[in-house]
Structures are given as structure tokens and as C-alpha cells.
Amino acid sequence: MTAKTERIFRDAFAKAGIEVNGNRTWDIQVHDARFYDRVLASGTLGFGESYMDGWWDAERVDELIAKILSGNLEQKVGINPAVIWHYLRARIINLQKRHAFEVGERHYDIGNDLYAAMLGERLVYSCGYWNNATTLDEAQEAKLDLVCRKIGLEKGQHILDIGSGWGSFLRFAAERYDASGTGLTVSRAQKAYADEHRRGLPIETLLQDYHEHEGAYDHVISIGMFEHVGYKNYRSYMEKVHALLKRDGYFLLHTIGGNKSTYGTDPWIEKYIFPNGLVPSIEQIGRAAGDLFSMEDWHNFGPDYDTTLMAWFSNFDTNWDSVKSSYDDRFYRMWKYYLLSSAASFRVRNLQLWQIVFTKVGARERYTAVR
Amino acid sequence: MTAKTERIFRDAFAKAGIEVNGNRTWDIQVHDARFYDRVLASGTLGFGESYMDGWWDAERVDELIAKILSGNLEQKVGINPAVIWHYLRARIINLQKRHAFEVGERHYDIGNDLYAAMLGERLVYSCGYWNNATTLDEAQEAKLDLVCRKIGLEKGQHILDIGSGWGSFLRFAAERYDASGTGLTVSRAQKAYADEHRRGLPIETLLQDYHEHEGAYDHVISIGMFEHVGYKNYRSYMEKVHALLKRDGYFLLHTIGGNKSTYGTDPWIEKYIFPNGLVPSIEQIGRAAGDLFSMEDWHNFGPDYDTTLMAWFSNFDTNWDSVKSSYDDRFYRMWKYYLLSSAASFRVRNLQLWQIVFTKVGARERYTAVR
């Protein structure tokens, strides 16, 4: 059985330009022959888990996975590393939740250390903008500034940030544009961090679900949060944003996107992913925004997420020694796989990164997009 | 009956800030009391036809209709002038078809005179780009140049133009960028004009349906033609473009868009509009492009169509004396209503103008949008 399975995999890999135990950077090194049966039995999940267990490796995991994705090995041997994004992201988010709600000081501190080591100065956990940037910190500042410029942010305006993370955007907007802001997060750890680093700026962070929030804002922005809304809630999300936005305000949505609509019906997504966690499509966003908003500008800089993720991995790898006492080798491999497989998905354009500017229908006369 | 109907209309108009026989530029002047019953009986169609018959007027028909649209009078008294766009556009297209296929020289020449008078130097029958333009001719050149810059057009590249009209885009691309091109049109009159004005440039115009065309192009563009494809054909349209485009090429789609998906099930659309003529939504385009294309950039400059249409009306009105011997007063009013009601629809953001840049999935690394 194993020999036959191995032949199937070797053939499929060969068609995608990958040699088992070959000597190129993207060739897969199979260290444990049980690999083949495991992947055959449990597909993508088995592929990722067997990497975490050290059953296979590659000098350039990202390049290997890019070749797997380009070669459509999903159809041939059931491997679709793009889905790993959901799986690992969900595990990471669950870890964050544990940090937050068990108030485990040790985990909490370690978590922030890990993120600080990986994400750079401003602790921004979303795609940077590499148009003119040469470093991760520059790319993240450029992204934050891009959002401010796209909404035409003016002094004194009040912004709502749905999914405000560690508060990076609102601090930037208050520092650079003299704006004020309210951030919403469901993470106690993120709120605590944002409160501690408020620096006297006119910003507040609320531990609150966006559906429960009330108010009227000059602009609403949401960076890297829509991926967790779920397709069943897209319409009510848009309705809520519409209700929270003043008539002439801008709504900027920054989200990962997929080329096709998916609905999370895959059984292992049901098992491992928190409900409704999903990468949206153009179709789904278009339907949800419908008659509420005029879509003024839809900017795709997906390839910049490849660059961002590779920079995160480089930081993580470089700083591993300083945080590894709190983790095990399997965690290192999980995290590496998460970052590099995600980078590959953006590289082959299976995933996109969108910034969309919306106005209320009838509200504005002419929008001039910036880049 | 009429008195009661009139009261309903007066009340509805008043709520939208319009006074019947009032003295502001947007107030409706009702010249024939049968107007109310006619509109009540046949809605939008009756509203437009009764204008053509001279039963009502306004100093600023565009402003009146903008107020009707903003006031949602459709729900109150059944008037939705946005739909007139379809109706009149279809009639105009049918006129063009007659011109083309009956080879009526008189109509043909007159038709071109009318368009030449209205559309400006380059005879471009689509939305101009008014970002830095101050005249219609500048706006049309800016639009043609914008398309060339968005697809990164280089010397010697071969472009397919689906729905090439009078050949304006390909002439511009050949003159300014040393490109070559093939245009497809279903209008014999347009092909004849394009052939006559080829000026020795490496461009050809084929009288052919896009579905029947074969080839492999560096880039594919389509300006103001997708509105006639029909939602049932969106997917096969995208598949055909995908097949006609080289791996690293760009597909630029320039189309009018609507905020919501519609499917042309209204009975009078069925009666008067050629089958499948339809303004697409984001949802519909997203679904059709799906896994075929990465959507790199989606640019909305809908308000520029308001400006373009007002410029067309100004040209038409100014030049009416020189062409009117071939038409009647009802034609003048139909044309005026078509241009001004369409301008109003773009002004209140019921209609949008989109330029979308697509690449084949996996084909490109990073797209930098221009404006």
C-alpha cells in the first residue's frame, strides 16, 4: 500500500517540477515513509501536521508549496496548502483567546514577545504596503498612511476601527493626522496593550463586538478583521457599518480575498476552524455592500502579503532563540509552515489583499483614489 | 380619477422637494393633465414618453430627475428614470442597427453627423476621464491614455478591442504607443468608419461577434460593450477573454455598473430592451471572473459620466440646428431625455463607471495601479 501511494505522490510531484529527496531548494525531503499514507488519508491537514511532526522538509518550504499550488496537486493527491491558512490562523487566534481570557501572565507576556519579535516596531498584524518601502517597518507605516490618505483623514475627525488589534492604526492616525478614534477588539490582551500604549492620545479601545456598538463616525475602517466575520454575517456587517458612518464619511475595508466564493463546508474546516471564519470573494462583498455603498476604489496588493509574510518569518526565525524556551519544536514548525505556506498562496495569486473604499450611496460627488 | 392621481403625484413630488408648476429650475411643468394617469398606468415608460410628447418639461430636466431619484419616487409613484437608460439606449442601438444593415445612406450619414456633433473630435461614445481635463476632447484623450497606461502598453504589442466602436481606442493606441490592434464590432457603419479612418495604422476592424473570434493577444480591452453582454453570458464572456489573452497580458474592462444585481425580469424591459441588455453589478462581475482572473484594480469614476453626458447634451443642443432637418421634435426630446436622465442617474450614484484591470490567475507578480 505505501509503495503504491508513494509512486502516486512521486508522479504527481514530478509533474509539478518537484523531486522527492531531490537537491533543489524546493524539492521535498521525505524523512518518514508514513508521510504518503497520512497525506492520502487526511489531505491538507495531514500534509501540515506531518510537517509539524518533522516527517518532511524542504530548504524553501514557501517555494515548494508555491509549486504544489501552481501544479494543482490538490486535485491529484488532495493537498491544498491554501486551506492551511485558515487552519493555522484559527489555532493562533484560539491561542490568543486563551491568553486573553485565562489571564495567564506567562502566556500573555510570551505571546506579546513573540508578536513583537515578528511584527516589527508598530506591532501591525496585517499586510504591509511595499510600493516604496524597503523594510517591514516602512511597509507598515506606508500601509497605515495609505489608509489615512484614502479616507482623506482630516484633523479632529473621529474614526471607528473595527478589529483594532494592538491599536497601531489609531495611534498612527492620532499622531500623524491629529485624529481621534475608537477601537473595537474582542481580545482582552490587545485592549490591555492598546490602553497601556495610548500615550495620552485621544483614542479609546473597547472590548466589544461590533454588532453591539453604537455611534456616528466621520470614517469607519477595518483592517484584517473581515476574514473572521463569516459569509452569513457579511450583509449585517455592512448594514452595521452603514449605520455607524456619517453621511459623507468613508468606509475603508482591508481584507484578504479569494478568487472564488467559498462557504466553509469542508468537514475539517468545520472541525478545526471557528464557525464562519472565511476569506471573502468579490462576489460576496459586492452582494453584501449592494445598495448600501458606492464602491469607489478596489485596490489589490496581494503580492505585498508574500513580502510581508517572508519578512515576518525572517524576524521570527532570527528571534526564535529569545522566545523558544516557552514553546516546543513542533510550535516552531507550525509557525514556520503557517507563514511560508501563506506566503506561497499569495505568491501564486490564490489569495489576494484588498483595500476597498466605500461611500454611502448618493453621498459623494467624485472620489480620487491614491496609491 | 385624474384629480386624485394628481394629488398623489403632487404630494410625492413635494416630499422630494419638487413643486408642480413651481418656478425653480428643477420644478416640473405639467402641460397636459393626462400626464398623471399616464405615468400611473405605465410608470417609467409613461414618464419618458410623455416627456417626448411634450406633456411636461423642466428648465433643468437633469436636476429634476436627480431629485426624483434621490426622493425614491419609484416606490411612491412608479417612476424610475434610471431604467430609461436601458430603454433609450436600446432604441438608439436599434436605430444604429437599422442604419447598418439596411445600408440606408441617408440615415448612415445623418447618424454619423449627429454623433460627430455630440461626441467630439475622436468620436468616443463612452465615459471620459475628467481627473485633469477641462474639455470633453481632453477628457476622452485622458480616458484613452488611462487605458493604455493601465495595461502598461508597449511598442509593438497587439491588442484586441471587443466592441471597438468607430475605432477611437485603437487609433489612439497605434498613434501614441506604436501598438497594433484588432477591433470587433457588430455594426457595419462603425466598421466602415473605422476602415475609412485607418490612416495606414496597423489596425483592423472585423464585423464579428466576440464569441466567434480566435487569437492570442498581448492585451484585451473592452470599453462600453459589456453592458450589452447580458448576465447569462457573463461567464462565457470571461472564459472567451481568458482564452484570447496571453499568459502575462492584461484585460481591461470598462463598463457602466449598478449597485445591485438585476436580471431584466421587468415586463417592459422584456418588451422594449434587446434580450440580456443589462448593467452589471460587482457581484455578477466577481462571480463571472471568479477563478479565471485576479482582479488587480477596480476604479470607479461614475461622476465623470455625469460630466460627460452634460457635455454631450451641450454639443447636441448647440449643433441641433445643423442636423435637425433629418429628425423631428420628438427625437430631439427623446435624445435630450436620454442624456439628461442618464446624467442624473450617475449624479445620484445609482449608476457607476468602472474600469477593472484583470490578470490571469498566477500570471503576474505585482500590479501598480495608475490614475
PDB file of C-alpha atoms in Angstrom, chain B residues 34-179:
ATOM      1  CA  ARG B  34     -53.279  63.424 -18.762  1.00  0.00           C
ATOM      2  CA  PHE B  35     -49.654  63.130 -17.589  1.00  0.00           C
ATOM      3  CA  TYR B  36     -50.629  61.823 -14.149  1.00  0.00           C
ATOM      4  CA  ASP B  37     -52.821  58.974 -15.321  1.00  0.00           C
ATOM      5  CA  ARG B  38     -50.340  58.006 -17.998  1.00  0.00           C
ATOM      6  CA  VAL B  39     -47.439  57.718 -15.574  1.00  0.00           C
ATOM      7  CA  LEU B  40     -49.601  55.897 -13.060  1.00  0.00           C
ATOM      8  CA  ALA B  41     -50.569  53.417 -15.768  1.00  0.00           C
ATOM      9  CA  SER B  42     -47.187  52.863 -17.370  1.00  0.00           C
ATOM     10  CA  GLY B  43     -44.597  54.085 -14.872  1.00  0.00           C
ATOM     11  CA  THR B  44     -41.162  54.959 -16.121  1.00  0.00           C
ATOM     12  CA  LEU B  45     -42.084  54.289 -19.700  1.00  0.00           C
ATOM     13  CA  GLY B  46     -45.029  56.692 -19.493  1.00  0.00           C
ATOM     14  CA  PHE B  47     -42.862  59.280 -17.760  1.00  0.00           C
ATOM     15  CA  GLY B  48     -40.309  59.244 -20.572  1.00  0.00           C
ATOM     16  CA  GLU B  49     -42.814  59.003 -23.398  1.00  0.00           C
ATOM     17  CA  SER B  50     -44.921  61.829 -22.023  1.00  0.00           C
ATOM     18  CA  TYR B  51     -41.783  63.978 -21.970  1.00  0.00           C
ATOM     19  CA  MET B  52     -41.151  63.092 -25.606  1.00  0.00           C
ATOM     20  CA  ASP B  53     -44.741  64.127 -26.335  1.00  0.00           C
ATOM     21  CA  GLY B  54     -44.249  67.482 -24.632  1.00  0.00           C
ATOM     22  CA  TRP B  55     -46.704  66.833 -21.809  1.00  0.00           C
ATOM     23  CA  TRP B  56     -44.228  68.037 -19.203  1.00  0.00           C
ATOM     24  CA  ASP B  57     -40.907  69.855 -19.024  1.00  0.00           C
ATOM     25  CA  ALA B  58     -38.418  71.460 -16.667  1.00  0.00           C
ATOM     26  CA  GLU B  59     -35.725  74.076 -17.126  1.00  0.00           C
ATOM     27  CA  ARG B  60     -33.201  71.547 -15.766  1.00  0.00           C
ATOM     28  CA  VAL B  61     -34.515  68.095 -16.609  1.00  0.00           C
ATOM     29  CA  ASP B  62     -31.340  66.550 -15.151  1.00  0.00           C
ATOM     30  CA  GLU B  63     -31.821  68.247 -11.787  1.00  0.00           C
ATOM     31  CA  LEU B  64     -35.499  67.316 -11.675  1.00  0.00           C
ATOM     32  CA  ILE B  65     -34.657  63.671 -12.291  1.00  0.00           C
ATOM     33  CA  ALA B  66     -31.829  63.715  -9.750  1.00  0.00           C
ATOM     34  CA  LYS B  67     -34.386  64.847  -7.170  1.00  0.00           C
ATOM     35  CA  ILE B  68     -36.849  62.178  -8.274  1.00  0.00           C
ATOM     36  CA  LEU B  69     -34.158  59.522  -7.883  1.00  0.00           C
ATOM     37  CA  SER B  70     -32.947  60.848  -4.535  1.00  0.00           C
ATOM     38  CA  GLY B  71     -36.531  61.020  -3.294  1.00  0.00           C
ATOM     39  CA  ASN B  72     -37.199  57.372  -4.172  1.00  0.00           C
ATOM     40  CA  LEU B  73     -40.295  58.306  -6.122  1.00  0.00           C
ATOM     41  CA  GLU B  74     -40.087  54.936  -7.781  1.00  0.00           C
ATOM     42  CA  GLN B  75     -41.591  53.346  -4.717  1.00  0.00           C
ATOM     43  CA  LYS B  76     -44.204  56.055  -4.379  1.00  0.00           C
ATOM     44  CA  VAL B  77     -45.466  56.650  -7.894  1.00  0.00           C
ATOM     45  CA  GLY B  78     -43.605  54.150 -10.022  1.00  0.00           C
ATOM     46  CA  ILE B  79     -41.120  56.488 -11.678  1.00  0.00           C
ATOM     47  CA  ASN B  80     -37.587  55.182 -12.036  1.00  0.00           C
ATOM     48  CA  PRO B  81     -35.805  57.210 -14.690  1.00  0.00           C
ATOM     49  CA  ALA B  82     -32.641  55.149 -14.268  1.00  0.00           C
ATOM     50  CA  VAL B  83     -34.317  52.434 -16.271  1.00  0.00           C
ATOM     51  CA  ILE B  84     -34.839  54.867 -19.116  1.00  0.00           C
ATOM     52  CA  TRP B  85     -31.128  54.480 -19.762  1.00  0.00           C
ATOM     53  CA  HIS B  86     -31.787  50.952 -20.943  1.00  0.00           C
ATOM     54  CA  TYR B  87     -34.861  51.825 -22.851  1.00  0.00           C
ATOM     55  CA  LEU B  88     -33.474  54.699 -24.849  1.00  0.00           C
ATOM     56  CA  ARG B  89     -30.060  53.184 -25.273  1.00  0.00           C
ATOM     57  CA  ALA B  90     -31.742  50.142 -26.764  1.00  0.00           C
ATOM     58  CA  ARG B  91     -33.790  52.275 -29.128  1.00  0.00           C
ATOM     59  CA  ILE B  92     -30.675  54.116 -30.191  1.00  0.00           C
ATOM     60  CA  ILE B  93     -28.791  50.894 -30.727  1.00  0.00           C
ATOM     61  CA  ASN B  94     -31.659  49.564 -32.771  1.00  0.00           C
ATOM     62  CA  LEU B  95     -31.527  52.725 -34.871  1.00  0.00           C
ATOM     63  CA  GLN B  96     -27.841  52.094 -35.426  1.00  0.00           C
ATOM     64  CA  LYS B  97     -28.575  48.520 -36.463  1.00  0.00           C
ATOM     65  CA  ARG B  98     -31.093  49.688 -38.999  1.00  0.00           C
ATOM     66  CA  HIS B  99     -28.564  52.150 -40.314  1.00  0.00           C
ATOM     67  CA  ALA B 100     -26.021  49.434 -40.584  1.00  0.00           C
ATOM     68  CA  PHE B 101     -27.925  46.583 -42.111  1.00  0.00           C
ATOM     69  CA  GLU B 102     -30.363  48.358 -44.377  1.00  0.00           C
ATOM     70  CA  VAL B 103     -27.391  50.300 -45.699  1.00  0.00           C
ATOM     71  CA  GLY B 104     -29.510  53.419 -45.866  1.00  0.00           C
ATOM     72  CA  GLU B 105     -27.018  56.015 -46.941  1.00  0.00           C
ATOM     73  CA  ARG B 106     -29.112  58.917 -45.801  1.00  0.00           C
ATOM     74  CA  HIS B 107     -29.582  57.550 -42.306  1.00  0.00           C
ATOM     75  CA  TYR B 108     -25.992  56.445 -42.089  1.00  0.00           C
ATOM     76  CA  ASP B 109     -24.575  59.858 -42.934  1.00  0.00           C
ATOM     77  CA  ILE B 110     -27.016  61.659 -40.733  1.00  0.00           C
ATOM     78  CA  GLY B 111     -26.232  59.268 -37.892  1.00  0.00           C
ATOM     79  CA  ASN B 112     -22.538  59.956 -38.098  1.00  0.00           C
ATOM     80  CA  ASP B 113     -23.195  63.700 -38.299  1.00  0.00           C
ATOM     81  CA  LEU B 114     -25.214  63.512 -35.143  1.00  0.00           C
ATOM     82  CA  TYR B 115     -22.579  61.516 -33.282  1.00  0.00           C
ATOM     83  CA  ALA B 116     -19.776  63.704 -34.584  1.00  0.00           C
ATOM     84  CA  ALA B 117     -21.620  66.780 -33.382  1.00  0.00           C
ATOM     85  CA  MET B 118     -22.218  65.278 -29.976  1.00  0.00           C
ATOM     86  CA  LEU B 119     -19.174  63.170 -29.138  1.00  0.00           C
ATOM     87  CA  GLY B 120     -16.305  65.452 -30.079  1.00  0.00           C
ATOM     88  CA  GLU B 121     -13.134  65.068 -32.115  1.00  0.00           C
ATOM     89  CA  ARG B 122     -12.345  61.409 -31.604  1.00  0.00           C
ATOM     90  CA  LEU B 123     -15.920  60.102 -31.740  1.00  0.00           C
ATOM     91  CA  VAL B 124     -15.674  58.269 -28.418  1.00  0.00           C
ATOM     92  CA  TYR B 125     -19.054  57.006 -27.221  1.00  0.00           C
ATOM     93  CA  SER B 126     -18.144  56.199 -23.606  1.00  0.00           C
ATOM     94  CA  CYS B 127     -17.369  57.992 -20.367  1.00  0.00           C
ATOM     95  CA  GLY B 128     -14.458  60.466 -20.417  1.00  0.00           C
ATOM     96  CA  TYR B 129     -11.912  60.839 -17.620  1.00  0.00           C
ATOM     97  CA  TRP B 130     -12.151  64.282 -16.062  1.00  0.00           C
ATOM     98  CA  ASN B 131      -9.387  63.995 -13.484  1.00  0.00           C
ATOM     99  CA  ASN B 132      -7.316  66.762 -15.069  1.00  0.00           C
ATOM    100  CA  ALA B 133      -9.428  67.558 -18.125  1.00  0.00           C
ATOM    101  CA  THR B 134     -11.374  70.735 -18.713  1.00  0.00           C
ATOM    102  CA  THR B 135     -12.950  69.917 -22.089  1.00  0.00           C
ATOM    103  CA  LEU B 136     -14.715  66.857 -23.473  1.00  0.00           C
ATOM    104  CA  ASP B 137     -11.952  66.230 -26.010  1.00  0.00           C
ATOM    105  CA  GLU B 138      -9.327  66.366 -23.271  1.00  0.00           C
ATOM    106  CA  ALA B 139     -11.394  64.028 -21.096  1.00  0.00           C
ATOM    107  CA  GLN B 140     -11.721  61.485 -23.907  1.00  0.00           C
ATOM    108  CA  GLU B 141      -7.994  61.575 -24.701  1.00  0.00           C
ATOM    109  CA  ALA B 142      -7.277  61.218 -20.986  1.00  0.00           C
ATOM    110  CA  LYS B 143      -9.553  58.166 -20.838  1.00  0.00           C
ATOM    111  CA  LEU B 144      -7.913  56.507 -23.850  1.00  0.00           C
ATOM    112  CA  ASP B 145      -4.491  57.238 -22.413  1.00  0.00           C
ATOM    113  CA  LEU B 146      -5.553  55.949 -18.993  1.00  0.00           C
ATOM    114  CA  VAL B 147      -6.459  52.602 -20.550  1.00  0.00           C
ATOM    115  CA  CYS B 148      -3.085  52.408 -22.299  1.00  0.00           C
ATOM    116  CA  ARG B 149      -1.221  53.220 -19.092  1.00  0.00           C
ATOM    117  CA  LYS B 150      -3.251  50.767 -17.030  1.00  0.00           C
ATOM    118  CA  ILE B 151      -2.349  47.894 -19.317  1.00  0.00           C
ATOM    119  CA  GLY B 152       1.285  49.048 -19.456  1.00  0.00           C
ATOM    120  CA  LEU B 153       1.061  49.231 -23.244  1.00  0.00           C
ATOM    121  CA  GLU B 154       4.389  48.844 -25.022  1.00  0.00           C
ATOM    122  CA  LYS B 155       5.500  49.418 -28.593  1.00  0.00           C
ATOM    123  CA  GLY B 156       4.615  46.568 -30.929  1.00  0.00           C
ATOM    124  CA  GLN B 157       2.073  44.900 -28.659  1.00  0.00           C
ATOM    125  CA  HIS B 158      -1.108  43.607 -30.232  1.00  0.00           C
ATOM    126  CA  ILE B 159      -4.412  44.495 -28.593  1.00  0.00           C
ATOM    127  CA  LEU B 160      -7.886  43.094 -29.049  1.00  0.00           C
ATOM    128  CA  ASP B 161     -10.663  45.670 -28.604  1.00  0.00           C
ATOM    129  CA  ILE B 162     -14.025  43.983 -28.046  1.00  0.00           C
ATOM    130  CA  GLY B 163     -16.694  46.439 -29.102  1.00  0.00           C
ATOM    131  CA  SER B 164     -14.375  48.835 -30.870  1.00  0.00           C
ATOM    132  CA  GLY B 165     -17.000  51.387 -31.963  1.00  0.00           C
ATOM    133  CA  TRP B 166     -15.687  53.860 -34.504  1.00  0.00           C
ATOM    134  CA  GLY B 167     -12.134  52.712 -33.821  1.00  0.00           C
ATOM    135  CA  SER B 168     -11.126  55.534 -31.478  1.00  0.00           C
ATOM    136  CA  PHE B 169      -9.179  53.487 -28.976  1.00  0.00           C
ATOM    137  CA  LEU B 170      -7.116  51.516 -31.467  1.00  0.00           C
ATOM    138  CA  ARG B 171      -6.231  54.620 -33.466  1.00  0.00           C
ATOM    139  CA  PHE B 172      -5.064  56.297 -30.269  1.00  0.00           C
ATOM    140  CA  ALA B 173      -3.064  53.244 -29.121  1.00  0.00           C
ATOM    141  CA  ALA B 174      -1.409  52.904 -32.529  1.00  0.00           C
ATOM    142  CA  GLU B 175      -0.640  56.633 -32.841  1.00  0.00           C
ATOM    143  CA  ARG B 176       0.643  57.235 -29.338  1.00  0.00           C
ATOM    144  CA  TYR B 177       2.050  53.864 -28.286  1.00  0.00           C
ATOM    145  CA  ASP B 178       3.037  52.247 -31.604  1.00  0.00           C
ATOM    146  CA  ALA B 179       0.762  49.335 -30.797  1.00  0.00           C
TER     147      ALA B 179
END
